[in-house]
Every structure is written in C-alpha cells, then in structure tokens.
Amino acid sequence: MHETGMCDEIVQALLRRAEGRRVAAARVRVSFAGHRADPEVVEQGFRVAAAGTPAEDARIELIIEPPAVSCGGCGARTPATDALALVACPRCGGVDVELAADAGVVVESITYQQDASEVRA
C-alpha cells in the first residue's frame, strides 16, 4: 500500500466513524508491507486527503510499524527493523524469509470537536 492510498483510507475510516462530526484529533496505527512509511509524507498525504472534509483540521498522531517478515524455517513473524531482516530471520538466522503480505490502518482513537469543546470516542 502506498502512502497516498493509505492516507485516503485513513480519512475514509475517520469519516465513517465520525458520522458527520468534526474530527479534532485521531490516533492511527499503520503498517506497510514492503517498506517503511515516511511520517512527513503520510502527514502531508493526510492533509491533502482530508481537505474539505470534517477531518481537514484534525491533528493526527501516527504510530508507524515496520513491515514484518515470516520465516519458513522456524515460523517466526518478526518486524523487519533493518535490511538484514529481509534476508535472514532475526530469530533463527534462516534465509527462508518472506515479507508478510499484510498492511493496514487501524484507527485507535478519535477526538471529536463539538462547539468549542472536544469529545473523545
């Protein structure tokens, strides 16, 4: 998943949960298959995707997780925190590793803006 698509997904998830309410802030956990997300690129993409929506002025807190690898030898699933983990399993050192195919966005919390106050959901 590329940052642009992910940002659209974040905004759509926020808007579905907000049900028309203005979003003041959101905490979002993202993970990518294949590469690390650049927080600045995600922030900028979020601003573009949220423009003109009830989420356009929201503060976004991103929790970015590294991609994961699965080992065919020991069965471990571990975060690929460096390039070596893409070649050899961090747990057993085996080379039967592959990039996990999952990527995703989880909205952990949303704070809504109502009048001059904020309501957390």
mmCIF file of C-alpha atoms in Angstrom:
data_model
loop_
_atom_site.group_PDB
_atom_site.id
_atom_site.type_symbol
_atom_site.label_atom_id
_atom_site.label_comp_id
_atom_site.label_asym_id
_atom_site.label_seq_id
_atom_site.Cartn_x
_atom_site.Cartn_y
_atom_site.Cartn_z
ATOM 1 C CA MET A 1 0.000 0.000 0.000
ATOM 2 C CA HIS A 2 1.425 3.375 -0.931
ATOM 3 C CA GLU A 3 1.185 6.430 1.289
ATOM 4 C CA THR A 4 -1.400 8.155 -0.926
ATOM 5 C CA GLY A 5 -3.801 5.224 -0.828
ATOM 6 C CA MET A 6 -3.200 4.754 2.859
ATOM 7 C CA CYS A 7 -3.975 8.418 3.573
ATOM 8 C CA ASP A 8 -7.237 8.130 1.650
ATOM 9 C CA GLU A 9 -8.038 5.018 3.694
ATOM 10 C CA ILE A 10 -7.308 6.834 6.965
ATOM 11 C CA VAL A 11 -9.573 9.743 6.051
ATOM 12 C CA GLN A 12 -12.385 7.444 4.914
ATOM 13 C CA ALA A 13 -12.150 5.422 8.142
ATOM 14 C CA LEU A 14 -12.266 8.607 10.226
ATOM 15 C CA LEU A 15 -15.246 9.958 8.300
ATOM 16 C CA ARG A 16 -17.187 6.679 8.638
ATOM 17 C CA ARG A 17 -16.656 6.636 12.397
ATOM 18 C CA ALA A 18 -17.275 10.368 12.789
ATOM 19 C CA GLU A 19 -20.726 10.154 11.176
ATOM 20 C CA GLY A 20 -20.650 13.822 10.171
ATOM 21 C CA ARG A 21 -18.983 15.154 13.326
ATOM 22 C CA ARG A 22 -15.869 17.299 13.016
ATOM 23 C CA VAL A 23 -12.706 15.391 13.856
ATOM 24 C CA ALA A 24 -10.338 17.283 16.164
ATOM 25 C CA ALA A 25 -7.678 14.569 16.503
ATOM 26 C CA ALA A 26 -7.012 10.935 15.712
ATOM 27 C CA ARG A 27 -4.517 8.267 16.691
ATOM 28 C CA VAL A 28 -3.783 5.880 13.834
ATOM 29 C CA ARG A 29 -1.558 2.781 13.685
ATOM 30 C CA VAL A 30 -0.225 1.990 10.207
ATOM 31 C CA SER A 31 1.861 -0.845 8.861
ATOM 32 C CA PHE A 32 3.226 -1.384 5.391
ATOM 33 C CA ALA A 33 4.286 -4.456 3.526
ATOM 34 C CA GLY A 34 7.490 -3.783 1.657
ATOM 35 C CA HIS A 35 8.801 -0.534 3.047
ATOM 36 C CA ARG A 36 8.728 1.853 5.960
ATOM 37 C CA ALA A 37 6.332 4.772 5.850
ATOM 38 C CA ASP A 38 7.762 8.268 5.949
ATOM 39 C CA PRO A 39 5.815 10.165 8.664
ATOM 40 C CA GLU A 40 6.164 13.501 6.859
ATOM 41 C CA VAL A 41 4.820 12.042 3.617
ATOM 42 C CA VAL A 42 1.914 10.448 5.480
ATOM 43 C CA GLU A 43 1.139 13.715 7.289
ATOM 44 C CA GLN A 44 1.153 15.660 4.024
ATOM 45 C CA GLY A 45 -0.953 12.998 2.290
ATOM 46 C CA PHE A 46 -3.434 13.080 5.151
ATOM 47 C CA ARG A 47 -3.792 16.862 4.779
ATOM 48 C CA VAL A 48 -4.478 16.507 1.054
ATOM 49 C CA ALA A 49 -6.942 13.630 1.508
ATOM 50 C CA ALA A 50 -8.787 15.386 4.359
ATOM 51 C CA ALA A 51 -9.108 18.770 2.615
ATOM 52 C CA GLY A 52 -12.728 19.884 2.521
ATOM 53 C CA THR A 53 -13.918 17.160 4.924
ATOM 54 C CA PRO A 54 -14.856 17.226 8.617
ATOM 55 C CA ALA A 55 -11.344 15.857 9.280
ATOM 56 C CA GLU A 56 -9.411 18.623 7.499
ATOM 57 C CA ASP A 57 -8.177 20.368 10.649
ATOM 58 C CA ALA A 58 -7.578 17.209 12.680
ATOM 59 C CA ARG A 59 -4.324 16.591 14.498
ATOM 60 C CA ILE A 60 -3.079 13.163 13.540
ATOM 61 C CA GLU A 61 -0.867 11.001 15.704
ATOM 62 C CA LEU A 62 0.744 8.277 13.620
ATOM 63 C CA ILE A 63 2.131 5.111 15.095
ATOM 64 C CA ILE A 64 4.141 3.572 12.273
ATOM 65 C CA GLU A 65 5.060 -0.082 12.496
ATOM 66 C CA PRO A 66 7.830 -1.592 10.382
ATOM 67 C CA PRO A 67 6.994 -4.241 7.790
ATOM 68 C CA ALA A 68 7.027 -7.833 9.051
ATOM 69 C CA VAL A 69 8.806 -10.927 7.770
ATOM 70 C CA SER A 70 7.742 -14.540 8.167
ATOM 71 C CA CYS A 71 10.287 -17.337 8.470
ATOM 72 C CA GLY A 72 9.559 -20.621 6.732
ATOM 73 C CA GLY A 73 12.134 -22.364 8.931
ATOM 74 C CA CYS A 74 11.079 -21.512 12.479
ATOM 75 C CA GLY A 75 7.683 -19.947 11.792
ATOM 76 C CA ALA A 76 8.576 -16.660 13.475
ATOM 77 C CA ARG A 77 6.904 -13.466 12.376
ATOM 78 C CA THR A 78 9.100 -10.512 13.269
ATOM 79 C CA PRO A 79 9.337 -6.830 12.410
ATOM 80 C CA ALA A 80 11.898 -6.004 9.745
ATOM 81 C CA THR A 81 13.660 -3.220 11.590
ATOM 82 C CA ASP A 82 16.673 -3.302 9.251
ATOM 83 C CA ALA A 83 17.606 -4.583 5.786
ATOM 84 C CA LEU A 84 19.222 -7.743 7.188
ATOM 85 C CA ALA A 85 15.838 -8.927 8.490
ATOM 86 C CA LEU A 86 14.626 -9.005 4.877
ATOM 87 C CA VAL A 87 17.333 -11.563 4.072
ATOM 88 C CA ALA A 88 17.697 -13.667 7.230
ATOM 89 C CA CYS A 89 15.304 -14.415 10.077
ATOM 90 C CA PRO A 90 16.143 -12.289 13.135
ATOM 91 C CA ARG A 91 15.138 -15.212 15.372
ATOM 92 C CA CYS A 92 16.885 -18.260 13.862
ATOM 93 C CA GLY A 93 19.132 -16.811 11.135
ATOM 94 C CA GLY A 94 17.459 -18.916 8.438
ATOM 95 C CA VAL A 95 17.195 -17.484 4.947
ATOM 96 C CA ASP A 96 13.710 -18.837 4.149
ATOM 97 C CA VAL A 97 12.065 -15.481 4.904
ATOM 98 C CA GLU A 98 9.449 -13.590 3.034
ATOM 99 C CA LEU A 99 7.793 -10.269 3.515
ATOM 100 C CA ALA A 100 4.423 -10.606 5.183
ATOM 101 C CA ALA A 101 1.682 -9.543 2.819
ATOM 102 C CA ASP A 102 -0.292 -7.556 5.320
ATOM 103 C CA ALA A 103 -0.520 -3.837 5.522
ATOM 104 C CA GLY A 104 -3.139 -1.873 7.233
ATOM 105 C CA VAL A 105 -4.559 1.045 9.061
ATOM 106 C CA VAL A 106 -6.165 0.883 12.486
ATOM 107 C CA VAL A 107 -7.901 3.941 13.904
ATOM 108 C CA GLU A 108 -7.144 3.634 17.614
ATOM 109 C CA SER A 109 -8.976 6.735 18.800
ATOM 110 C CA ILE A 110 -10.805 9.793 17.541
ATOM 111 C CA THR A 111 -11.455 13.048 19.339
ATOM 112 C CA TYR A 112 -14.479 14.928 18.016
ATOM 113 C CA GLN A 113 -14.963 18.644 18.107
ATOM 114 C CA GLN A 114 -18.332 19.835 19.303
ATOM 115 C CA ASP A 115 -18.841 23.567 19.513
ATOM 116 C CA ALA A 116 -15.841 24.856 21.470
ATOM 117 C CA SER A 117 -15.149 21.604 23.327
ATOM 118 C CA GLU A 118 -13.691 18.257 22.346
ATOM 119 C CA VAL A 119 -15.286 14.877 22.964
ATOM 120 C CA ARG A 120 -13.169 11.695 22.848
ATOM 121 C CA ALA A 121 -14.585 8.453 21.457
#
